[in-house]
Coordinates of C-alpha atoms in Angstrom, one line a residue:
X1 CA -49.5 58.8 60.7
X2 CA -50.0 60.4 57.4
X3 CA -53.4 60.2 55.6
X4 CA -53.8 59.7 51.8
X5 CA -56.4 58.3 49.5
X6 CA -56.5 55.3 47.1
X7 CA -58.5 55.9 44.0
X8 CA -59.3 54.1 40.6
X9 CA -58.1 56.2 37.7
X10 CA -61.1 56.5 35.4
X11 CA -64.9 56.4 35.7
X12 CA -65.7 54.7 32.4
X13 CA -69.3 55.8 32.7
X14 CA -68.4 59.5 32.8
X15 CA -69.0 61.4 29.5
X16 CA -65.4 62.6 29.5
X17 CA -63.4 60.1 31.7
X18 CA -60.0 61.9 31.5
X19 CA -61.6 65.3 32.2
X20 CA -63.5 63.8 35.1
X21 CA -60.2 62.4 36.6
X22 CA -58.6 65.8 36.4
X23 CA -61.6 67.5 38.1
X24 CA -61.6 64.8 40.8
X25 CA -57.9 65.2 41.6
X26 CA -58.2 69.0 41.7
X27 CA -61.2 68.6 44.0
X28 CA -59.2 66.3 46.3
X29 CA -56.3 68.8 46.3
X30 CA -58.6 71.6 47.1
X31 CA -60.2 69.7 50.0
X32 CA -56.8 69.4 51.5
X33 CA -55.4 65.9 50.5
X34 CA -51.7 66.0 49.9
X35 CA -51.3 62.6 48.2
X36 CA -53.3 60.0 46.3
X37 CA -52.3 56.6 45.1
X38 CA -53.8 55.3 41.8
X39 CA -54.2 51.7 40.7
X40 CA -53.2 50.2 37.5
X41 CA -55.8 47.6 36.9
X42 CA -55.2 45.1 34.1
X43 CA -58.4 46.2 32.1
X44 CA -58.1 49.9 32.7
X45 CA -56.5 52.7 30.8
X46 CA -52.7 53.1 30.9
X47 CA -51.8 54.7 34.2
X48 CA -48.5 56.5 33.2
X49 CA -50.3 58.2 30.3
X50 CA -53.1 59.3 32.6
X51 CA -50.7 60.6 35.2
X52 CA -48.8 62.7 32.7
X53 CA -52.0 64.5 31.8
X54 CA -53.0 64.7 35.5
X55 CA -49.7 66.2 36.6
X56 CA -49.7 68.8 33.9
X57 CA -53.3 69.8 34.7
X58 CA -53.3 69.7 38.5
X59 CA -50.6 71.2 40.7
X60 CA -50.0 70.9 44.4
X61 CA -50.7 67.1 45.0
X62 CA -48.5 64.1 44.9
X63 CA -49.6 61.0 43.1
X64 CA -48.2 57.4 43.4
X65 CA -48.9 54.3 41.3
X66 CA -50.3 51.5 43.4
X67 CA -49.2 49.5 41.6
X68 CA -47.7 49.1 38.1
X69 CA -47.0 45.4 37.4
X70 CA -43.4 44.8 36.3
X71 CA -43.8 41.8 34.0
X72 CA -45.2 43.4 30.9
X73 CA -42.4 46.1 30.5
X74 CA -38.7 46.2 30.6
X75 CA -37.1 48.0 33.5
X76 CA -35.5 50.6 31.2
X77 CA -39.0 51.3 29.7
X78 CA -40.5 51.8 33.1
X79 CA -37.6 54.0 34.2
X80 CA -38.2 56.2 31.2
X81 CA -41.9 56.5 32.1
X82 CA -41.3 57.1 35.8
X83 CA -38.6 59.8 35.1
X84 CA -40.9 61.5 32.5
X85 CA -43.6 61.6 35.1
X86 CA -41.2 63.0 37.7
X87 CA -40.1 65.6 35.1
X88 CA -43.6 66.7 34.3
X89 CA -44.6 66.8 37.9
X90 CA -41.5 68.5 39.4
X91 CA -40.9 65.4 41.6
X92 CA -44.5 64.7 42.7
X93 CA -44.5 61.2 41.5
X94 CA -43.9 58.0 43.6
X95 CA -43.5 54.8 41.8
X96 CA -45.2 51.8 43.2
X97 CA -44.5 48.5 41.6
X98 CA -45.5 44.9 42.1
X99 CA -45.8 41.4 40.8
X100 CA -49.6 41.3 40.2
X101 CA -51.1 37.9 40.5
X102 CA -50.6 34.6 38.9
X103 CA -54.2 34.8 37.6
X104 CA -53.3 38.0 35.6
X105 CA -49.7 37.3 34.5
X106 CA -50.3 33.7 33.4
X107 CA -54.0 33.7 32.7
X108 CA -54.1 37.0 30.8
X109 CA -50.6 37.7 29.6
X110 CA -49.1 34.3 29.3
X111 CA -46.0 35.4 31.4
X112 CA -44.7 33.3 34.2
X113 CA -45.3 34.4 37.8
X114 CA -42.7 31.9 39.2
X115 CA -39.5 32.9 40.9
X116 CA -41.1 36.2 42.0
X117 CA -38.4 37.3 44.4
X118 CA -35.7 36.8 41.8
X119 CA -37.8 38.6 39.2
X120 CA -38.2 41.6 41.5
X121 CA -34.6 41.6 42.6
X122 CA -33.3 41.5 39.0
X123 CA -35.9 44.2 38.0
X124 CA -34.6 46.5 40.7
X125 CA -31.0 45.9 39.7
X126 CA -31.9 47.4 36.3
X127 CA -34.5 49.9 37.3
X128 CA -32.9 51.8 40.4
X129 CA -29.6 52.9 38.8
X130 CA -31.6 54.4 35.9
X131 CA -34.0 56.3 38.2
X132 CA -30.9 57.7 40.0
X133 CA -29.5 59.0 36.8
X134 CA -26.8 56.4 36.5
X135 CA -26.2 53.7 33.8
X136 CA -27.5 50.3 34.3
X137 CA -25.3 47.2 33.9
X138 CA -27.4 44.4 35.2
X139 CA -27.3 40.8 33.7
X140 CA -29.8 38.5 35.1
X141 CA -31.5 35.2 34.4
X142 CA -34.9 36.9 33.8
X143 CA -34.1 40.6 33.4
X144 CA -31.1 42.3 31.8
X145 CA -30.6 46.1 31.4
X146 CA -27.7 47.9 30.0
X147 CA -27.5 51.5 29.1
X148 CA -28.3 55.0 30.3
X149 CA -31.1 57.5 30.1
X150 CA -31.0 61.2 29.7
X151 CA -34.2 62.5 31.5
X152 CA -33.2 65.4 33.8
X153 CA -35.8 64.6 36.6
X154 CA -35.8 64.1 40.4
X155 CA -35.4 60.4 41.3
X156 CA -38.8 59.0 42.2
X157 CA -39.1 56.9 45.3
X158 CA -39.8 53.3 44.7
X159 CA -42.4 51.3 46.7
X160 CA -43.2 47.6 46.4
X161 CA -46.4 45.8 46.9
X162 CA -44.8 43.3 49.3
X163 CA -46.7 41.0 51.6
X164 CA -44.6 37.7 51.9
X165 CA -41.5 37.6 54.1
X166 CA -39.0 37.3 51.3
X167 CA -40.6 40.1 49.4
X168 CA -40.6 42.3 52.4
X169 CA -37.0 41.7 53.2
X170 CA -36.0 42.6 49.7
X171 CA -38.2 45.7 49.9
X172 CA -36.7 46.7 53.2
X173 CA -33.2 46.4 51.9
X174 CA -33.7 48.2 48.6
X175 CA -36.6 50.6 48.4
X176 CA -38.5 53.4 50.1
X177 CA -41.2 51.0 51.6
X178 CA -44.2 48.8 51.0
X179 CA -47.8 49.3 50.0
X180 CA -50.2 46.9 51.6
X181 CA -53.9 46.1 50.9
X182 CA -56.3 44.0 52.8
X183 CA -53.9 43.7 55.7
X184 CA -55.1 44.3 59.2
X185 CA -53.3 45.8 62.3
X186 CA -52.2 42.5 63.9
X187 CA -50.5 41.3 60.7
X188 CA -48.9 44.7 60.1
X189 CA -47.6 44.8 63.7
X190 CA -46.4 41.2 63.9
X191 CA -45.3 40.5 60.3
X192 CA -45.1 43.4 57.9
X193 CA -43.5 46.1 60.0
X194 CA -40.8 44.1 61.8
X195 CA -39.9 42.2 58.7
X196 CA -39.5 45.3 56.6
X197 CA -37.7 47.4 59.3
X198 CA -35.4 44.5 60.4
X199 CA -34.3 44.0 56.8
X200 CA -33.5 47.7 56.4
X201 CA -31.5 47.6 59.6
X202 CA -29.5 44.5 58.5
X203 CA -28.7 46.3 55.2
X204 CA -27.2 49.2 57.2
X205 CA -30.2 51.5 56.7
X206 CA -32.1 53.4 59.2
X207 CA -35.5 51.8 60.2
X208 CA -37.0 55.2 59.4
X209 CA -35.7 54.9 55.8
X210 CA -38.6 52.6 54.9
X211 CA -42.2 53.3 55.2
X212 CA -45.4 51.3 55.5
X213 CA -48.4 52.7 53.5
X214 CA -51.4 50.5 54.4
X215 CA -54.5 50.7 52.2
X216 CA -57.9 49.6 53.3
X217 CA -61.4 50.2 52.3
X218 CA -63.1 52.8 54.5
X219 CA -66.5 54.2 55.1
X220 CA -67.6 56.6 57.9
X221 CA -71.3 55.7 58.3
X222 CA -74.2 54.9 60.5
X223 CA -75.3 52.1 58.1
X224 CA -72.7 49.5 59.1
X225 CA -74.6 46.5 57.9
X226 CA -75.3 48.0 54.5
X227 CA -71.7 49.1 54.0
X228 CA -70.4 45.7 55.1
X229 CA -72.6 44.0 52.5
X230 CA -71.3 46.5 49.9
X231 CA -67.8 45.8 50.9
X232 CA -68.3 42.0 50.6
X233 CA -69.7 42.4 47.1
X234 CA -67.2 45.1 45.8
X235 CA -64.1 43.5 47.1
X236 CA -65.0 39.8 46.9
X237 CA -62.2 38.9 44.5
X238 CA -59.5 39.8 47.0
X239 CA -60.7 37.1 49.3
X240 CA -59.7 34.6 46.6
X241 CA -56.4 35.9 45.3
X242 CA -53.7 33.9 47.3
X243 CA -51.5 36.8 48.5
X244 CA -54.4 38.8 50.0
X245 CA -56.1 35.6 51.2
X246 CA -53.0 34.8 53.2
X247 CA -53.2 38.2 54.9
X248 CA -56.8 37.9 55.7
X249 CA -56.3 34.4 57.2
X250 CA -53.3 35.6 59.2
X251 CA -55.5 38.4 60.7
X252 CA -58.4 36.0 61.3
X253 CA -60.7 37.7 58.9
X254 CA -63.4 35.7 57.0
X255 CA -63.5 38.1 54.1
X256 CA -62.6 41.5 52.8
X257 CA -65.6 43.1 54.6
X258 CA -63.8 42.4 57.9
X259 CA -60.7 44.1 56.7
X260 CA -62.7 47.2 55.8
X261 CA -62.9 50.1 58.2
X262 CA -66.6 50.8 58.7
X263 CA -68.5 52.7 61.4
X264 CA -69.1 56.0 62.9
X265 CA -66.3 58.5 63.5
X266 CA -65.3 57.1 66.9
X267 CA -65.2 53.6 65.6
X268 CA -63.2 54.5 62.6
X269 CA -60.9 56.6 64.7
X270 CA -60.1 53.6 66.9
X271 CA -59.4 51.4 63.9
X272 CA -57.0 54.1 62.6
X273 CA -55.3 54.4 66.0
X274 CA -54.7 50.6 65.8
X275 CA -52.9 51.0 62.5
X276 CA -50.8 53.8 63.8
X277 CA -49.9 51.7 66.9
X278 CA -48.9 48.9 64.6
X279 CA -46.2 51.0 63.0
X280 CA -48.0 52.2 59.8
X281 CA -46.5 55.4 58.5
X282 CA -49.4 56.2 56.1
X283 CA -53.0 55.2 56.0
X284 CA -54.3 55.2 52.4
X285 CA -58.2 55.1 52.4
X286 CA -60.2 53.6 49.7
X287 CA -63.5 55.5 50.2
X288 CA -66.1 53.1 48.8
X289 CA -69.5 54.3 50.0
X290 CA -71.9 54.4 47.0
X291 CA -73.6 57.5 48.4
X292 CA -71.9 60.9 47.6
X293 CA -72.8 62.3 51.0
X294 CA -71.3 59.2 52.7
X295 CA -68.1 59.6 50.7
X296 CA -67.9 63.3 51.6
X297 CA -68.4 62.4 55.3
X298 CA -65.5 59.9 55.1
X299 CA -63.2 62.2 53.2
X300 CA -63.9 65.1 55.8
X301 CA -63.1 62.7 58.7
X302 CA -59.9 61.6 57.1
X303 CA -58.8 65.2 56.5
X304 CA -59.5 65.8 60.3
X305 CA -57.0 63.0 61.1
X306 CA -54.3 64.3 58.6
X307 CA -51.1 65.1 60.5

C-alpha cells in the first residue's frame, strides 16, 4: 500500500502563505514523501493557481487535487487548467474532481446539486477527450463541450471523490480511481473496493486499472484521549454532511473521531494493515496533531511504512 499525505493549501496566519506552502512541500519532499493531495476548500485560495507556483518551485514530488468541484467551471476550462499544471510539472499532477456537497453548491453558489451522476458523466464526456489531447464533441442536458485545446502536456490521471454505488460504478468504468474520506476498512472492503473494481471489470478494464486512495485523519500519539477530542472538534462538520455521514453510519462510527487513526505506532500500524487488507491501494494521511513534535512523529511513522 502506497503512503501519501493530505494537506490544506495555505496557512492563512503565516506572514507569507504562498512561500510557506512552497517551503512545506519542499520539506515533505526532502523527508521522503513522493505524493501529496491538496484540498480545494470553498473559502480557500484557488488551488490550480497555487499548484502552478508549487510545481514551478518544488521538483520531485507529485501533487493531486483532492478535490476540485466541477460545478463552478466548464469542463473545457478545467481541462485547460489541468493540462497547464501537467505541462508545468512535467506530468506530476493528478486531477481529483468531485461534486462537493449540496450545502456548498446550492447554499453558497446557487447551483443545483441534483442529478449528480448525470452531471459527472456528462462532465467526463467533455473533460476526458481534452485531457487526452483529442477534440471534445459532447452534447448533454447539463454539460456541453465542443472544441479542442493545444496544450502539449502529459494526460493527467483523473480521480473522482466517489462514495455512493452509482458514482463508484461510473468511476470504475471511466477513471483512474476514487478518493475517499471518512470511510473505514469495513466499508472499503465490502462496498467501495468491490463496487469500483467490479464496474471496471464489467467495462472490460483490468481490476488493477482503478485505484482506491483512502484519506483519513491520523495521529501517532500517546495522548489518545486528547487527540480524539481534537479530532471530534476539528472534523465535526463531516459528521453532518450526508455523503460522509452515510459512510460513518455504514462503518458503525458515531463520529469522525472514530474514523480517525489515533494511537501509538503499533496501534496505528494495525489500523493501516486493516486498510491494506480491505483493498486500499494508497493511504493518504491527514496529519492533524496540533503539536509539531507529534506531527513529526506521525510523518516519520508514515515514511517507515512507505512501500
